[in-house]
């Protein structure tokens, strides 16, 4: 309750017991002070839904890194318009949805984000598109994207306008239903598609303005 200067918080296998003898108003103020100053938050296999609620995310204005692993039933749409200073966002091995905002807008305001890791996730509602922050704003610090073994229903991936994107890792079953891949205007040197299990539905590949592109490697 007195950790007002806390910068790094790791929660693993935690749950809300519902037992709290502390004064409610004081507790709320302590929580507010703590999360307003956080730089790094790690939430792994934790059954405390409030920790990633809209109310809590609104407090995390200084957060630079968020790592979520093993979340169940979390609506990622709550991220939209929040975490303005996020640099690294890792959502892995979770069951998620995106119902409170459009998928195209999900990361649209995270222009300071440098790394996006979206690996080994599943969804309980169809998620067909994954857009980078530069796809709409044309202003992005994104350098590395990892989409590994996630949601086989993805049909469109777009990182157009992410002018600093140089590392793109697409692996596993991610490409099963992929129809459109757009990395126009990025600094990717090698588009490596050999690590994907199968690519059978790709209709459109956009590479406009990829002046640093040297090679495209494709699986047999």
Short mmCIF file of C-alpha atoms in Angstrom, two decimals:
data_model
loop_
_atom_site.label_atom_id
_atom_site.label_comp_id
_atom_site.label_asym_id
_atom_site.label_seq_id
_atom_site.Cartn_x
_atom_site.Cartn_y
_atom_site.Cartn_z
CA UNK A 1 0.00 0.00 0.00
CA UNK A 2 2.99 2.32 0.42
CA UNK A 3 4.68 1.47 -2.89
CA UNK A 4 3.94 4.83 -4.49
CA UNK A 5 7.37 4.86 -6.17
CA UNK A 6 7.06 1.38 -7.67
CA UNK A 7 8.18 1.14 -11.30
CA UNK A 8 8.09 -2.63 -11.94
CA UNK A 9 5.27 -4.96 -10.89
CA UNK A 10 5.12 -8.70 -11.64
CA UNK A 11 1.95 -10.66 -10.84
CA UNK A 12 1.93 -14.41 -11.47
CA UNK A 13 -0.74 -16.98 -10.52
CA UNK A 14 -2.59 -14.37 -8.45
CA UNK A 15 -6.31 -14.05 -7.87
CA UNK A 16 -8.67 -11.67 -6.11
CA UNK A 17 -9.94 -13.36 -2.96
CA UNK A 18 -12.52 -10.67 -2.31
CA UNK A 19 -11.27 -10.24 1.26
CA UNK A 20 -10.21 -6.71 2.07
CA UNK A 21 -10.22 -5.20 5.55
CA UNK A 22 -8.51 -1.99 4.44
CA UNK A 23 -10.49 1.24 4.18
CA UNK A 24 -11.93 1.32 0.67
CA UNK A 25 -11.19 4.97 -0.11
CA UNK A 26 -7.61 4.68 1.10
CA UNK A 27 -7.10 1.49 -0.89
CA UNK A 28 -8.39 3.12 -4.06
CA UNK A 29 -6.06 6.07 -3.66
CA UNK A 30 -3.05 3.80 -2.99
CA UNK A 31 -3.81 1.74 -6.08
CA UNK A 32 -4.15 4.87 -8.17
CA UNK A 33 -0.80 6.25 -7.04
CA UNK A 34 0.93 2.92 -7.62
CA UNK A 35 -0.32 2.31 -11.15
CA UNK A 36 0.12 5.89 -12.28
CA UNK A 37 3.89 5.57 -11.79
CA UNK A 38 4.43 2.07 -13.20
CA UNK A 39 6.84 1.61 -16.11
CA UNK A 40 6.60 -2.19 -16.43
CA UNK A 41 3.65 -4.47 -15.66
CA UNK A 42 3.79 -8.26 -16.02
CA UNK A 43 0.55 -10.22 -15.61
CA UNK A 44 0.99 -13.98 -15.99
CA UNK A 45 -1.76 -16.55 -15.43
CA UNK A 46 -3.51 -14.20 -13.03
CA UNK A 47 -7.26 -14.38 -12.35
CA UNK A 48 -7.81 -10.79 -11.38
CA UNK A 49 -9.83 -9.21 -14.17
CA UNK A 50 -9.71 -5.77 -12.63
CA UNK A 51 -5.97 -5.48 -13.23
CA UNK A 52 -6.56 -5.15 -17.00
CA UNK A 53 -9.88 -3.31 -16.82
CA UNK A 54 -10.50 0.00 -18.58
CA UNK A 55 -10.41 1.81 -15.25
CA UNK A 56 -6.98 0.43 -14.37
CA UNK A 57 -5.52 0.89 -17.86
CA UNK A 58 -6.58 4.54 -17.75
CA UNK A 59 -4.24 5.01 -14.77
CA UNK A 60 -1.19 3.59 -16.55
CA UNK A 61 -0.21 6.73 -18.41
CA UNK A 62 3.53 6.16 -17.82
CA UNK A 63 3.57 2.43 -18.63
CA UNK A 64 6.32 1.53 -21.09
CA UNK A 65 6.09 -2.26 -21.15
CA UNK A 66 3.09 -4.56 -20.71
CA UNK A 67 3.46 -8.33 -20.70
CA UNK A 68 0.29 -10.41 -20.56
CA UNK A 69 0.48 -14.21 -20.57
CA UNK A 70 -2.24 -16.75 -19.97
CA UNK A 71 -5.16 -14.29 -19.85
CA UNK A 72 -8.57 -15.89 -20.32
CA UNK A 73 -11.45 -13.99 -21.86
CA UNK A 74 -9.68 -10.63 -21.97
CA UNK A 75 -11.02 -8.01 -24.39
CA UNK A 76 -7.96 -6.44 -26.03
CA UNK A 77 -10.20 -3.68 -27.36
CA UNK A 78 -9.74 -2.00 -23.98
CA UNK A 79 -6.23 -1.05 -25.10
CA UNK A 80 -7.55 1.36 -27.72
CA UNK A 81 -6.79 4.97 -26.83
CA UNK A 82 -4.87 3.93 -23.71
CA UNK A 83 -1.21 3.33 -22.73
CA UNK A 84 0.07 6.39 -24.69
CA UNK A 85 3.72 5.77 -23.66
CA UNK A 86 3.87 2.01 -24.28
CA UNK A 87 7.12 0.84 -25.92
CA UNK A 88 6.82 -2.94 -25.69
CA UNK A 89 3.56 -4.88 -25.81
CA UNK A 90 3.60 -8.64 -25.42
CA UNK A 91 0.35 -10.62 -25.40
CA UNK A 92 1.05 -14.35 -25.49
CA UNK A 93 -0.59 -17.70 -24.77
CA UNK A 94 -3.90 -15.97 -24.05
CA UNK A 95 -7.53 -16.31 -25.08
CA UNK A 96 -8.62 -12.88 -26.19
CA UNK A 97 -11.14 -10.90 -28.21
CA UNK A 98 -11.43 -7.42 -29.68
CA UNK A 99 -15.04 -6.38 -29.24
CA UNK A 100 -14.95 -2.85 -27.81
CA UNK A 101 -13.23 -1.26 -30.82
CA UNK A 102 -12.58 -2.06 -34.46
CA UNK A 103 -9.57 -4.28 -35.11
CA UNK A 104 -8.11 -1.65 -37.45
CA UNK A 105 -8.04 0.90 -34.60
CA UNK A 106 -6.71 -1.37 -31.86
CA UNK A 107 -3.09 -0.07 -31.89
CA UNK A 108 -3.74 3.10 -33.89
CA UNK A 109 -2.74 5.52 -31.10
CA UNK A 110 0.30 3.58 -29.82
CA UNK A 111 2.77 5.54 -31.91
CA UNK A 112 5.63 5.07 -29.42
CA UNK A 113 5.38 1.27 -29.49
CA UNK A 114 8.63 -0.34 -30.66
CA UNK A 115 7.84 -4.04 -30.20
CA UNK A 116 4.63 -6.02 -30.66
CA UNK A 117 4.63 -9.70 -29.71
CA UNK A 118 1.33 -11.45 -30.43
CA UNK A 119 2.17 -15.13 -30.15
CA UNK A 120 0.32 -18.36 -29.46
CA UNK A 121 -3.01 -16.72 -28.76
CA UNK A 122 -6.52 -17.87 -29.52
CA UNK A 123 -9.77 -15.93 -29.78
CA UNK A 124 -13.30 -16.65 -28.66
CA UNK A 125 -14.67 -14.29 -31.32
CA UNK A 126 -13.33 -14.10 -34.88
CA UNK A 127 -10.36 -11.75 -35.24
CA UNK A 128 -9.63 -11.36 -38.92
CA UNK A 129 -7.33 -8.33 -39.10
CA UNK A 130 -4.12 -7.17 -37.44
CA UNK A 131 -3.13 -3.57 -38.15
CA UNK A 132 -0.01 -1.76 -36.97
CA UNK A 133 -0.17 1.76 -35.52
CA UNK A 134 1.19 3.31 -38.71
CA UNK A 135 -1.50 1.83 -40.94
CA UNK A 136 -3.77 4.77 -40.18
CA UNK A 137 -1.60 7.54 -38.74
CA UNK A 138 1.56 7.03 -40.85
CA UNK A 139 3.48 7.82 -37.68
CA UNK A 140 5.01 4.88 -35.86
CA UNK A 141 8.11 3.84 -33.91
CA UNK A 142 7.37 0.14 -34.41
CA UNK A 143 10.57 -1.83 -35.17
CA UNK A 144 9.76 -5.48 -34.44
CA UNK A 145 6.60 -7.58 -34.85
CA UNK A 146 6.23 -11.23 -33.83
CA UNK A 147 3.09 -13.17 -34.72
CA UNK A 148 3.77 -16.80 -33.90
CA UNK A 149 1.17 -19.54 -33.96
CA UNK A 150 -1.70 -17.17 -33.25
CA UNK A 151 -5.36 -17.17 -34.21
CA UNK A 152 -5.58 -19.07 -37.45
CA UNK A 153 -8.51 -16.92 -38.55
CA UNK A 154 -6.32 -13.93 -39.47
CA UNK A 155 -7.12 -12.86 -43.03
CA UNK A 156 -5.49 -9.43 -43.26
CA UNK A 157 -2.19 -8.20 -41.79
CA UNK A 158 -1.23 -4.60 -42.45
CA UNK A 159 1.81 -2.69 -41.22
CA UNK A 160 1.75 -0.11 -43.97
CA UNK A 161 3.15 3.22 -42.84
CA UNK A 162 5.30 1.71 -40.07
CA UNK A 163 8.39 3.33 -41.57
CA UNK A 164 10.78 2.01 -38.88
CA UNK A 165 9.60 -1.62 -39.03
CA UNK A 166 12.61 -3.78 -39.89
CA UNK A 167 11.93 -7.12 -38.19
CA UNK A 168 8.79 -9.06 -39.09
CA UNK A 169 8.42 -12.64 -37.83
CA UNK A 170 5.38 -14.59 -39.06
CA UNK A 171 5.47 -18.18 -37.90
CA UNK A 172 3.39 -21.23 -37.09
CA UNK A 173 -0.22 -21.59 -38.23
CA UNK A 174 -0.69 -17.84 -38.48
CA UNK A 175 -0.86 -17.83 -42.27
CA UNK A 176 -3.48 -20.53 -42.77
CA UNK A 177 -6.25 -18.15 -43.87
CA UNK A 178 -4.14 -15.09 -44.69
CA UNK A 179 -5.42 -13.29 -47.79
CA UNK A 180 -3.71 -9.90 -47.61
CA UNK A 181 -0.26 -8.92 -46.36
CA UNK A 182 0.72 -5.26 -46.59
CA UNK A 183 4.14 -4.04 -45.41
CA UNK A 184 4.33 -1.02 -47.71
CA UNK A 185 6.64 1.76 -46.61
CA UNK A 186 8.54 -0.35 -44.06
CA UNK A 187 12.30 -0.94 -43.86
CA UNK A 188 12.05 -4.74 -43.87
CA UNK A 189 15.07 -6.23 -45.66
CA UNK A 190 14.00 -9.87 -45.82
CA UNK A 191 10.40 -11.06 -45.86
CA UNK A 192 10.84 -14.55 -44.46
CA UNK A 193 7.81 -16.78 -44.90
CA UNK A 194 9.62 -20.10 -44.61
CA UNK A 195 8.74 -20.50 -40.93
CA UNK A 196 5.01 -20.59 -41.55
CA UNK A 197 3.30 -23.97 -41.71
CA UNK A 198 1.37 -23.31 -44.91
CA UNK A 199 0.30 -20.37 -47.05
CA UNK A 200 -2.53 -21.29 -49.35
CA UNK A 201 -4.97 -18.36 -49.50
CA UNK A 202 -2.73 -15.33 -50.04
CA UNK A 203 -4.33 -13.14 -52.74
CA UNK A 204 -2.60 -9.80 -52.25
CA UNK A 205 0.96 -8.85 -51.25
CA UNK A 206 1.76 -5.14 -51.00
CA UNK A 207 5.40 -4.02 -50.96
CA UNK A 208 5.07 -0.42 -52.15
CA UNK A 209 7.98 1.76 -51.12
CA UNK A 210 9.94 -1.10 -49.50
CA UNK A 211 13.26 0.33 -50.68
CA UNK A 212 15.36 -1.85 -48.35
CA UNK A 213 13.77 -5.14 -49.39
CA UNK A 214 16.41 -7.57 -50.66
CA UNK A 215 14.68 -10.95 -50.64
CA UNK A 216 11.45 -12.85 -50.13
CA UNK A 217 11.92 -16.41 -48.89
CA UNK A 218 9.04 -18.83 -49.37
CA UNK A 219 8.50 -22.32 -48.02
CA UNK A 220 8.54 -25.20 -50.57
#
